[in-house]
Tab-separated table of C-alpha atoms in Angstrom:
chain	number	residue	atom	x	y	z
X	20	MET	CA	-0.001	-0.178	0.339
X	21	SER	CA	1.260	3.611	-0.513
X	22	GLN	CA	2.706	6.184	1.930
X	23	LEU	CA	1.960	8.409	0.081
X	24	GLN	CA	-1.289	10.384	1.030
X	25	GLN	CA	-0.294	13.975	1.594
X	26	LEU	CA	1.658	15.909	-1.554
X	27	THR	CA	2.894	19.333	-1.366
X	28	ILE	CA	3.534	21.072	-4.548
X	29	ILE	CA	5.648	24.664	-4.630
X	30	GLY	CA	5.346	25.815	-7.798
X	31	VAL	CA	1.994	25.754	-8.870
X	32	GLY	CA	2.818	26.800	-12.910
X	33	LEU	CA	2.337	24.485	-16.161
X	34	ILE	CA	4.600	21.720	-14.679
X	35	GLY	CA	3.070	21.634	-10.700
X	36	GLY	CA	0.092	22.608	-11.863
X	37	SER	CA	-0.569	20.027	-14.399
X	38	PHE	CA	1.490	17.176	-11.890
X	39	ALA	CA	-1.553	18.149	-9.598
X	40	LEU	CA	-4.215	17.915	-12.445
X	41	ALA	CA	-2.608	13.842	-13.782
X	42	ALA	CA	-2.206	13.174	-10.037
X	43	LYS	CA	-5.643	13.248	-9.802
X	44	LYS	CA	-6.535	11.942	-13.570
X	45	GLY	CA	-4.194	9.014	-12.393
X	46	GLY	CA	-6.178	8.354	-9.264
X	47	PHE	CA	-4.210	9.549	-6.145
X	48	ALA	CA	-6.894	10.106	-4.109
X	49	GLY	CA	-4.380	12.010	-0.899
X	50	LYS	CA	-4.477	15.621	-0.396
X	51	ILE	CA	-2.830	17.954	-3.132
X	52	VAL	CA	-1.075	21.162	-0.867
X	53	GLY	CA	-0.159	24.017	-3.493
X	54	CYS	CA	2.169	26.450	-2.461
X	55	ASP	CA	2.584	30.214	-4.683
X	56	ALA	CA	1.957	33.491	-4.758
X	57	ASP	CA	-1.984	34.424	-3.858
X	58	LEU	CA	-3.234	35.159	-7.024
X	59	VAL	CA	-2.441	31.975	-9.392
X	60	LEU	CA	-3.466	30.080	-6.025
X	61	GLU	CA	-7.107	31.052	-6.077
X	62	LYS	CA	-6.966	30.269	-9.794
X	63	ALA	CA	-5.546	26.814	-8.728
X	64	LEU	CA	-7.934	26.816	-6.264
X	65	SER	CA	-11.183	27.493	-8.157
X	66	MET	CA	-9.996	25.159	-11.214
X	67	ARG	CA	-9.854	22.670	-8.591
X	68	VAL	CA	-6.315	21.908	-9.873
X	69	ILE	CA	-4.925	21.695	-5.414
X	70	ASP	CA	-6.805	20.829	-2.588
X	71	SER	CA	-5.625	23.895	-0.342
X	72	ALA	CA	-3.101	26.606	-0.634
X	73	GLU	CA	-1.090	27.873	1.808
X	74	PRO	CA	1.797	30.833	0.114
X	75	ARG	CA	4.076	30.482	2.475
X	76	PRO	CA	7.117	26.761	1.723
X	77	GLU	CA	7.199	26.405	5.769
X	78	GLN	CA	4.159	26.158	6.586
X	79	ALA	CA	2.980	24.209	2.774
X	80	ILE	CA	4.982	21.542	3.873
X	81	LYS	CA	3.654	20.306	7.028
X	82	GLY	CA	2.448	16.727	7.219
X	83	SER	CA	3.263	16.462	3.723
X	84	ASP	CA	4.712	12.382	2.814
X	85	VAL	CA	6.757	13.960	-0.249
X	86	VAL	CA	7.575	17.941	-1.281
X	87	LEU	CA	8.120	18.629	-5.162
X	88	LEU	CA	9.376	21.941	-5.981
X	89	ALA	CA	8.030	23.344	-10.137
X	90	THR	CA	9.832	26.122	-10.089
X	91	PRO	CA	11.905	27.842	-12.356
X	92	VAL	CA	16.013	26.481	-11.599
X	93	GLY	CA	17.216	28.992	-10.008
X	94	VAL	CA	14.370	29.203	-7.179
X	95	ILE	CA	14.419	25.308	-6.485
X	96	ILE	CA	18.426	25.672	-5.023
X	97	ASP	CA	16.977	28.716	-3.223
X	98	LEU	CA	13.642	26.858	-1.825
X	99	ILE	CA	16.272	23.289	-0.898
X	100	GLU	CA	18.302	25.917	1.244
X	101	ARG	CA	14.986	26.894	2.557
X	102	VAL	CA	12.283	24.794	3.508
X	103	GLY	CA	15.243	21.195	3.237
X	104	PRO	CA	16.498	21.834	6.757
X	105	LEU	CA	12.594	22.319	8.041
X	106	LEU	CA	11.329	18.563	5.998
X	107	PRO	CA	11.321	15.705	9.174
X	108	GLN	CA	13.600	13.079	7.888
X	109	GLU	CA	10.395	10.919	6.522
X	110	THR	CA	9.407	13.072	4.046
X	111	LEU	CA	10.803	12.803	0.487
X	112	LEU	CA	11.590	15.848	-1.448
X	113	THR	CA	11.840	16.183	-5.432
X	114	ASP	CA	11.960	18.843	-8.660
X	115	VAL	CA	11.188	18.512	-11.846
X	116	GLY	CA	14.358	20.764	-13.008
X	117	SER	CA	16.153	20.737	-16.093
X	118	THR	CA	19.769	20.715	-14.841
X	119	LYS	CA	20.804	18.241	-12.067
X	120	ALA	CA	24.259	18.827	-11.150
X	121	GLU	CA	23.714	22.547	-9.142
X	122	ILE	CA	20.374	20.961	-7.726
X	123	VAL	CA	22.099	18.297	-6.254
X	124	ARG	CA	25.159	20.179	-5.036
X	125	ARG	CA	22.482	22.124	-3.552
X	126	ALA	CA	20.874	19.145	-1.669
X	127	GLU	CA	23.880	16.848	-0.981
X	128	SER	CA	25.218	20.563	1.285
X	129	VAL	CA	21.864	20.629	3.280
X	130	PHE	CA	21.006	17.093	3.887
X	131	GLY	CA	24.549	15.562	3.154
X	132	ARG	CA	25.397	11.851	3.899
X	133	GLN	CA	21.545	11.825	4.831
X	134	SER	CA	21.284	13.186	1.080
X	135	ARG	CA	20.468	10.393	-0.962
X	136	GLN	CA	17.827	8.927	1.015
X	137	ARG	CA	15.556	12.749	1.360
X	138	PHE	CA	15.810	14.115	-1.739
X	139	LEU	CA	15.559	12.401	-5.253
X	140	PRO	CA	16.416	14.513	-8.503
X	141	GLY	CA	13.724	14.979	-11.279
X	142	HIS	CA	13.263	15.982	-14.750
X	143	PRO	CA	10.097	15.322	-16.499
X	144	MET	CA	10.602	15.946	-20.362
X	145	ALA	CA	7.334	17.744	-20.837
X	146	GLY	CA	6.161	21.238	-21.138
X	147	LYS	CA	4.793	23.878	-23.338
X	148	ALA	CA	5.725	27.353	-25.057
X	149	HIS	CA	3.186	28.550	-22.452
X	150	SER	CA	4.274	28.895	-18.564
X	151	GLY	CA	1.366	29.374	-16.062
X	152	ILE	CA	-2.000	27.982	-14.287
X	153	THR	CA	-4.086	28.945	-17.079
X	154	HIS	CA	-2.299	26.441	-19.746
X	155	VAL	CA	-2.580	23.215	-17.681
X	156	ASP	CA	-2.691	19.994	-18.370
X	157	PRO	CA	-3.416	16.985	-17.400
X	158	ASP	CA	-2.299	14.511	-20.704
X	159	ILE	CA	1.290	17.463	-21.129
X	160	PHE	CA	3.174	13.422	-19.600
X	161	ARG	CA	1.608	11.077	-21.121
X	162	GLY	CA	4.767	9.250	-22.624
X	163	ALA	CA	7.663	11.304	-21.850
X	164	VAL	CA	9.970	10.278	-19.854
X	165	TRP	CA	10.557	11.186	-15.848
X	166	ILE	CA	14.611	11.243	-15.439
X	167	PHE	CA	15.477	10.189	-12.482
X	168	THR	CA	19.615	11.147	-12.301
X	169	THR	CA	21.932	8.465	-10.006
X	170	PRO	CA	23.271	7.873	-7.592
X	171	HIS	CA	19.981	9.108	-6.079
X	172	SER	CA	17.562	6.865	-7.656
X	173	GLU	CA	18.963	4.267	-5.717
X	174	ALA	CA	16.127	5.052	-3.316
X	175	LEU	CA	13.842	4.103	-5.907
X	176	ASN	CA	14.841	0.028	-6.011
X	177	SER	CA	13.522	-0.581	-1.940
X	178	PRO	CA	10.311	0.259	-1.016
X	179	GLY	CA	9.492	3.380	0.401
X	180	LEU	CA	8.527	7.410	-0.876
X	181	ALA	CA	10.407	6.911	-3.606
X	182	ALA	CA	9.452	4.083	-4.955
X	183	ASP	CA	5.995	5.223	-4.731
X	184	PHE	CA	6.477	8.678	-6.156
X	185	ALA	CA	7.231	6.862	-9.208
X	186	ASP	CA	4.412	4.522	-9.130
X	187	LEU	CA	2.609	7.441	-9.287
X	188	ILE	CA	4.584	8.833	-12.329
X	189	ARG	CA	3.712	5.522	-14.445
X	190	ARG	CA	-0.026	6.310	-12.977
X	191	ILE	CA	0.195	9.514	-15.311
X	192	GLY	CA	1.306	8.499	-17.925
X	193	ALA	CA	5.164	9.241	-17.723
X	194	ARG	CA	8.030	6.941	-17.598
X	195	PRO	CA	10.587	6.434	-14.964
X	196	ILE	CA	14.122	6.113	-16.171
X	197	THR	CA	17.766	6.908	-14.136
X	198	MET	CA	20.798	8.396	-15.627
X	199	ASP	CA	23.843	9.796	-14.262
X	200	ILE	CA	23.725	13.610	-13.569
X	201	ALA	CA	26.698	14.748	-15.736
X	202	ARG	CA	24.784	12.464	-19.371
X	203	HIS	CA	21.757	14.478	-18.230
X	204	ASP	CA	23.128	17.752	-18.183
X	205	ARG	CA	24.688	17.076	-21.625
X	206	LEU	CA	22.014	15.302	-23.326
X	207	THR	CA	19.341	18.121	-22.305
X	208	GLY	CA	22.377	21.184	-22.727
X	209	TRP	CA	22.245	19.726	-26.732
X	210	ILE	CA	18.165	18.237	-27.021
X	211	SER	CA	16.638	21.223	-25.078
X	212	HIS	CA	18.742	24.073	-24.318
X	213	LEU	CA	20.381	24.249	-27.154
X	214	PRO	CA	16.998	24.386	-29.459
X	215	GLN	CA	15.630	27.068	-27.331
X	216	MET	CA	18.145	28.545	-28.048
X	217	ILE	CA	18.046	28.601	-31.835
X	218	SER	CA	14.626	29.735	-31.074
X	219	THR	CA	14.953	32.481	-29.572
X	220	ALA	CA	18.584	33.594	-32.119
X	221	LEU	CA	16.057	32.820	-35.006
X	222	ALA	CA	12.659	34.507	-33.633
X	223	ALA	CA	15.092	37.532	-32.218
X	224	MET	CA	17.268	37.805	-35.795
X	225	LEU	CA	13.346	38.055	-38.026
X	226	MET	CA	12.036	40.830	-35.189
X	227	ASP	CA	15.654	42.324	-36.088
X	228	GLU	CA	15.350	41.614	-39.853
X	229	PHE	CA	11.113	42.494	-40.220
X	230	GLY	CA	9.780	43.189	-36.750
X	231	ASN	CA	6.282	42.367	-37.453
X	232	ASP	CA	5.432	42.289	-40.763
X	233	PRO	CA	1.696	40.328	-41.140
X	234	GLU	CA	3.147	39.384	-44.405
X	235	LEU	CA	5.867	37.528	-43.252
X	236	GLN	CA	4.017	35.956	-40.850
X	237	ALA	CA	1.215	34.899	-43.307
X	238	ILE	CA	3.853	32.914	-45.821
X	239	GLY	CA	5.445	31.844	-43.143
X	240	GLY	CA	3.693	28.292	-42.509
X	241	ARG	CA	4.707	25.439	-40.707
X	242	ALA	CA	8.768	25.712	-41.245
X	243	LEU	CA	8.471	29.024	-38.842
X	244	ARG	CA	5.597	28.520	-36.957
X	245	GLU	CA	7.165	25.263	-35.741
X	246	MET	CA	11.278	26.553	-35.761
X	247	THR	CA	10.091	29.354	-33.108
X	248	ARG	CA	7.296	28.388	-31.194
X	249	ILE	CA	9.417	27.828	-28.220
X	250	ALA	CA	10.554	31.426	-28.762
X	251	ALA	CA	7.911	32.308	-26.448
X	252	SER	CA	9.112	30.566	-23.402
X	253	PRO	CA	9.904	32.933	-20.547
X	254	TYR	CA	12.969	34.529	-19.796
X	255	SER	CA	13.562	33.417	-16.444
X	256	MET	CA	13.465	30.040	-16.967
X	257	TRP	CA	16.187	29.858	-19.627
X	258	ARG	CA	18.343	32.582	-17.647
X	259	ASP	CA	18.582	29.963	-14.885
X	260	VAL	CA	19.589	27.240	-17.173
X	261	ALA	CA	22.194	29.306	-18.662
X	262	HIS	CA	23.504	29.720	-15.891
X	263	THR	CA	22.887	26.797	-14.865
X	264	ASN	CA	24.570	24.433	-17.706
X	265	THR	CA	26.913	26.898	-19.042
X	266	GLU	CA	29.880	24.561	-20.196
X	267	ASN	CA	27.007	21.884	-21.455
X	268	LEU	CA	25.464	24.678	-23.454
X	269	GLU	CA	28.391	27.102	-24.396
X	270	ASP	CA	29.711	23.495	-26.260
X	271	ALA	CA	26.982	22.495	-28.065
X	272	LEU	CA	26.326	26.485	-29.074
X	273	LEU	CA	29.857	26.362	-30.182
X	274	ARG	CA	29.599	22.820	-31.867
X	275	LEU	CA	26.658	24.495	-33.880
X	276	GLU	CA	28.560	27.747	-34.925
X	277	GLN	CA	31.105	25.965	-36.638
X	278	ARG	CA	28.613	23.868	-38.155
X	279	LEU	CA	26.694	26.763	-39.752
X	280	THR	CA	29.722	28.008	-41.088
X	281	HIS	CA	30.118	24.448	-43.071
X	282	LEU	CA	26.799	25.357	-44.134
X	283	ARG	CA	27.120	28.850	-45.062
X	284	GLU	CA	30.917	28.226	-47.124
X	285	ASN	CA	29.036	24.890	-48.871
X	286	LEU	CA	25.912	26.602	-50.318
X	287	ARG	CA	27.769	25.552	-53.960
X	288	GLY	CA	29.430	22.515	-53.018
X	289	PRO	CA	28.793	19.205	-52.411
X	290	ALA	CA	29.391	19.651	-48.834
X	291	LEU	CA	25.948	20.895	-48.216
X	292	ARG	CA	24.235	17.231	-49.871
X	293	ASP	CA	26.369	15.604	-47.604
X	294	GLU	CA	24.569	17.721	-44.572
X	295	PHE	CA	21.418	16.680	-45.314
X	296	GLU	CA	21.764	13.411	-46.087
X	297	ARG	CA	23.560	13.223	-42.262
X	298	GLY	CA	20.310	14.970	-40.879
X	299	ASN	CA	18.075	12.624	-42.952
X	300	ALA	CA	19.665	9.681	-41.147
X	301	PHE	CA	19.662	11.141	-37.869
X	302	ARG	CA	15.773	10.988	-38.644
X	303	ALA	CA	15.563	7.645	-39.864
X	304	GLU	CA	17.420	5.253	-36.794
X	305	PRO	CA	14.771	3.938	-35.537
X	306	GLU	CA	12.790	5.404	-31.963
X	307	LYS	CA	14.670	3.503	-28.930
X	308	ASN	CA	13.292	3.908	-25.197
X	309	PRO	CA	15.959	4.680	-22.701
X	310	PRO	CA	17.468	1.619	-21.068
X	311	SER	CA	15.149	1.630	-17.583
X	312	LYS	CA	17.379	1.046	-14.167
């Protein structure tokens, strides 16, 4: 029987609010406490996203078996320092941050030798271009991977709150997997953070070159919409990602710059065909499920 009876979500935005709705849809019958700004909590209560509201994190965590930090990465790091020492030893703290090394370092400094039992670093590979409580979606995690990083994810292998939380992840339609911290941050730097920077740079360049040209928007079509969709993502979230995964993102951007230079210099040469063939080959690779430990 699950030990998870009460869940506190600090940050009732797109991810936190969607998780609350998904948990309810997935059969979670316990109490969900939301913690955020007053206006956000009022909206979340009116939408029945959460069962009760408390704007003060120190009060919101009381009585909960699991506390989920669903805020930007910088705030997650601060909250670990702020609420971590107040949590009973039997309460599990977890997060949804898209970078992990800095977050885990802070957890280890707060919990010391107990960090592997008390903190479960997580990252759902799900989202939308627009954030906030008004965009919540209980199906946003369906079919998505939810990454837990090692060695803290070893707690998933024993009965307890970590295993119960992973079971809830499965019930909302996501697939828990485990991954080394350094590999997580490198891979997300290339497949998540780099695409965001590409989209942002392209949209900013088009704005500088053409402004809000209605004709450009009209003829842009699907390619333009898809390439600039995530350019609507908030700076407040991506600033923290850039600050905490700088080395991996710099490496990815440098490699992209070199690739773009190669393309520019070979627009009339055979190397252009080679690049298209390599791109086609990547897209043609069969989808493979990452190993789950």
